[in-house]
PDB file of C-alpha atoms in Angstrom:
ATOM      1  CA  MET A   1      95.484  70.539 134.537  1.00 67.00           C
ATOM      2  CA  GLU A   2      98.702  72.050 135.919  1.00 92.00           C
ATOM      3  CA  LEU A   3      97.341  75.537 135.343  1.00 90.00           C
ATOM      4  CA  GLU A   4      94.230  74.759 137.404  1.00 93.00           C
ATOM      5  CA  GLU A   5      96.365  73.326 140.216  1.00 93.00           C
ATOM      6  CA  LEU A   6      98.555  76.420 140.202  1.00 90.00           C
ATOM      7  CA  ARG A   7      95.503  78.685 140.288  1.00 90.00           C
ATOM      8  CA  ASP A   8      94.068  76.730 143.221  1.00 91.00           C
ATOM      9  CA  ALA A   9      97.393  76.878 145.075  1.00 91.00           C
ATOM     10  CA  LEU A  10      97.586  80.635 144.553  1.00 90.00           C
ATOM     11  CA  LYS A  11      94.008  81.065 145.747  1.00 92.00           C
ATOM     12  CA  ILE A  12      94.777  79.099 148.915  1.00 89.00           C
ATOM     13  CA  ALA A  13      97.901  81.202 149.496  1.00 91.00           C
ATOM     14  CA  SER A  14      96.062  84.473 148.925  1.00 93.00           C
ATOM     15  CA  ASP A  15      93.222  83.433 151.252  1.00 93.00           C
ATOM     16  CA  ARG A  16      95.768  82.586 153.933  1.00 92.00           C
ATOM     17  CA  GLU A  17      97.644  85.846 153.413  1.00 93.00           C
ATOM     18  CA  TYR A  18      94.357  87.772 153.563  1.00 92.00           C
ATOM     19  CA  ALA A  19      93.569  86.151 156.904  1.00 94.00           C
ATOM     20  CA  LEU A  20      97.039  86.989 158.238  1.00 94.00           C
ATOM     21  CA  VAL A  21      96.762  90.618 157.137  1.00 93.00           C
ATOM     22  CA  GLU A  22      93.293  90.869 158.671  1.00 95.00           C
ATOM     23  CA  GLU A  23      94.646  89.457 161.940  1.00 95.00           C
ATOM     24  CA  LEU A  24      97.505  91.963 161.861  1.00 94.00           C
ATOM     25  CA  LEU A  25      95.109  94.873 161.315  1.00 93.00           C
ATOM     26  CA  VAL A  26      92.939  93.730 164.225  1.00 94.00           C
ATOM     27  CA  SER A  27      96.048  93.575 166.403  1.00 93.00           C
ATOM     28  CA  VAL A  28      97.063  97.091 165.358  1.00 91.00           C
ATOM     29  CA  GLU A  29      93.572  98.418 166.110  1.00 91.00           C
ATOM     30  CA  LYS A  30      93.700  96.832 169.573  1.00 89.00           C
ATOM     31  CA  LYS A  31      97.062  98.494 170.234  1.00 87.00           C
ATOM     32  CA  LYS A  32      95.719 101.865 169.087  1.00 87.00           C
ATOM     33  CA  SER A  33      92.658 101.644 171.322  1.00 88.00           C
ATOM     34  CA  ALA A  34      94.599 100.348 174.324  1.00 80.00           C
ATOM     35  CA  PRO A  35      95.910 102.979 176.746  1.00 72.00           C
ATOM     36  CA  ALA A  36      99.592 103.753 176.288  1.00 66.00           C
ATOM     37  CA  ASP A  37     101.705 101.923 178.839  1.00 66.00           C
ATOM     38  CA  PRO A  38     105.240 103.354 179.173  1.00 62.00           C
ATOM     39  CA  ALA A  39     106.333 100.243 181.093  1.00 64.00           C
ATOM     40  CA  ASP A  40     105.428  98.133 178.072  1.00 61.00           C
ATOM     41  CA  GLY A  41     108.824  98.779 176.493  1.00 61.00           C
ATOM     42  CA  GLU A  42     107.338  99.372 173.045  1.00 59.00           C
ATOM     43  CA  ALA A  43     107.395 102.766 171.395  1.00 55.00           C
TER      44      ALA A  43
END
């Protein structure tokens, strides 16, 4: 039973991490497609 609980917990964590990584990639793509703004303060 403990093994199944651990597997489920890891699956939940990996699903959450996948969603976070996907969100990060979308954010990066938006930055790439956005026009460069020197006043933005980010290099």
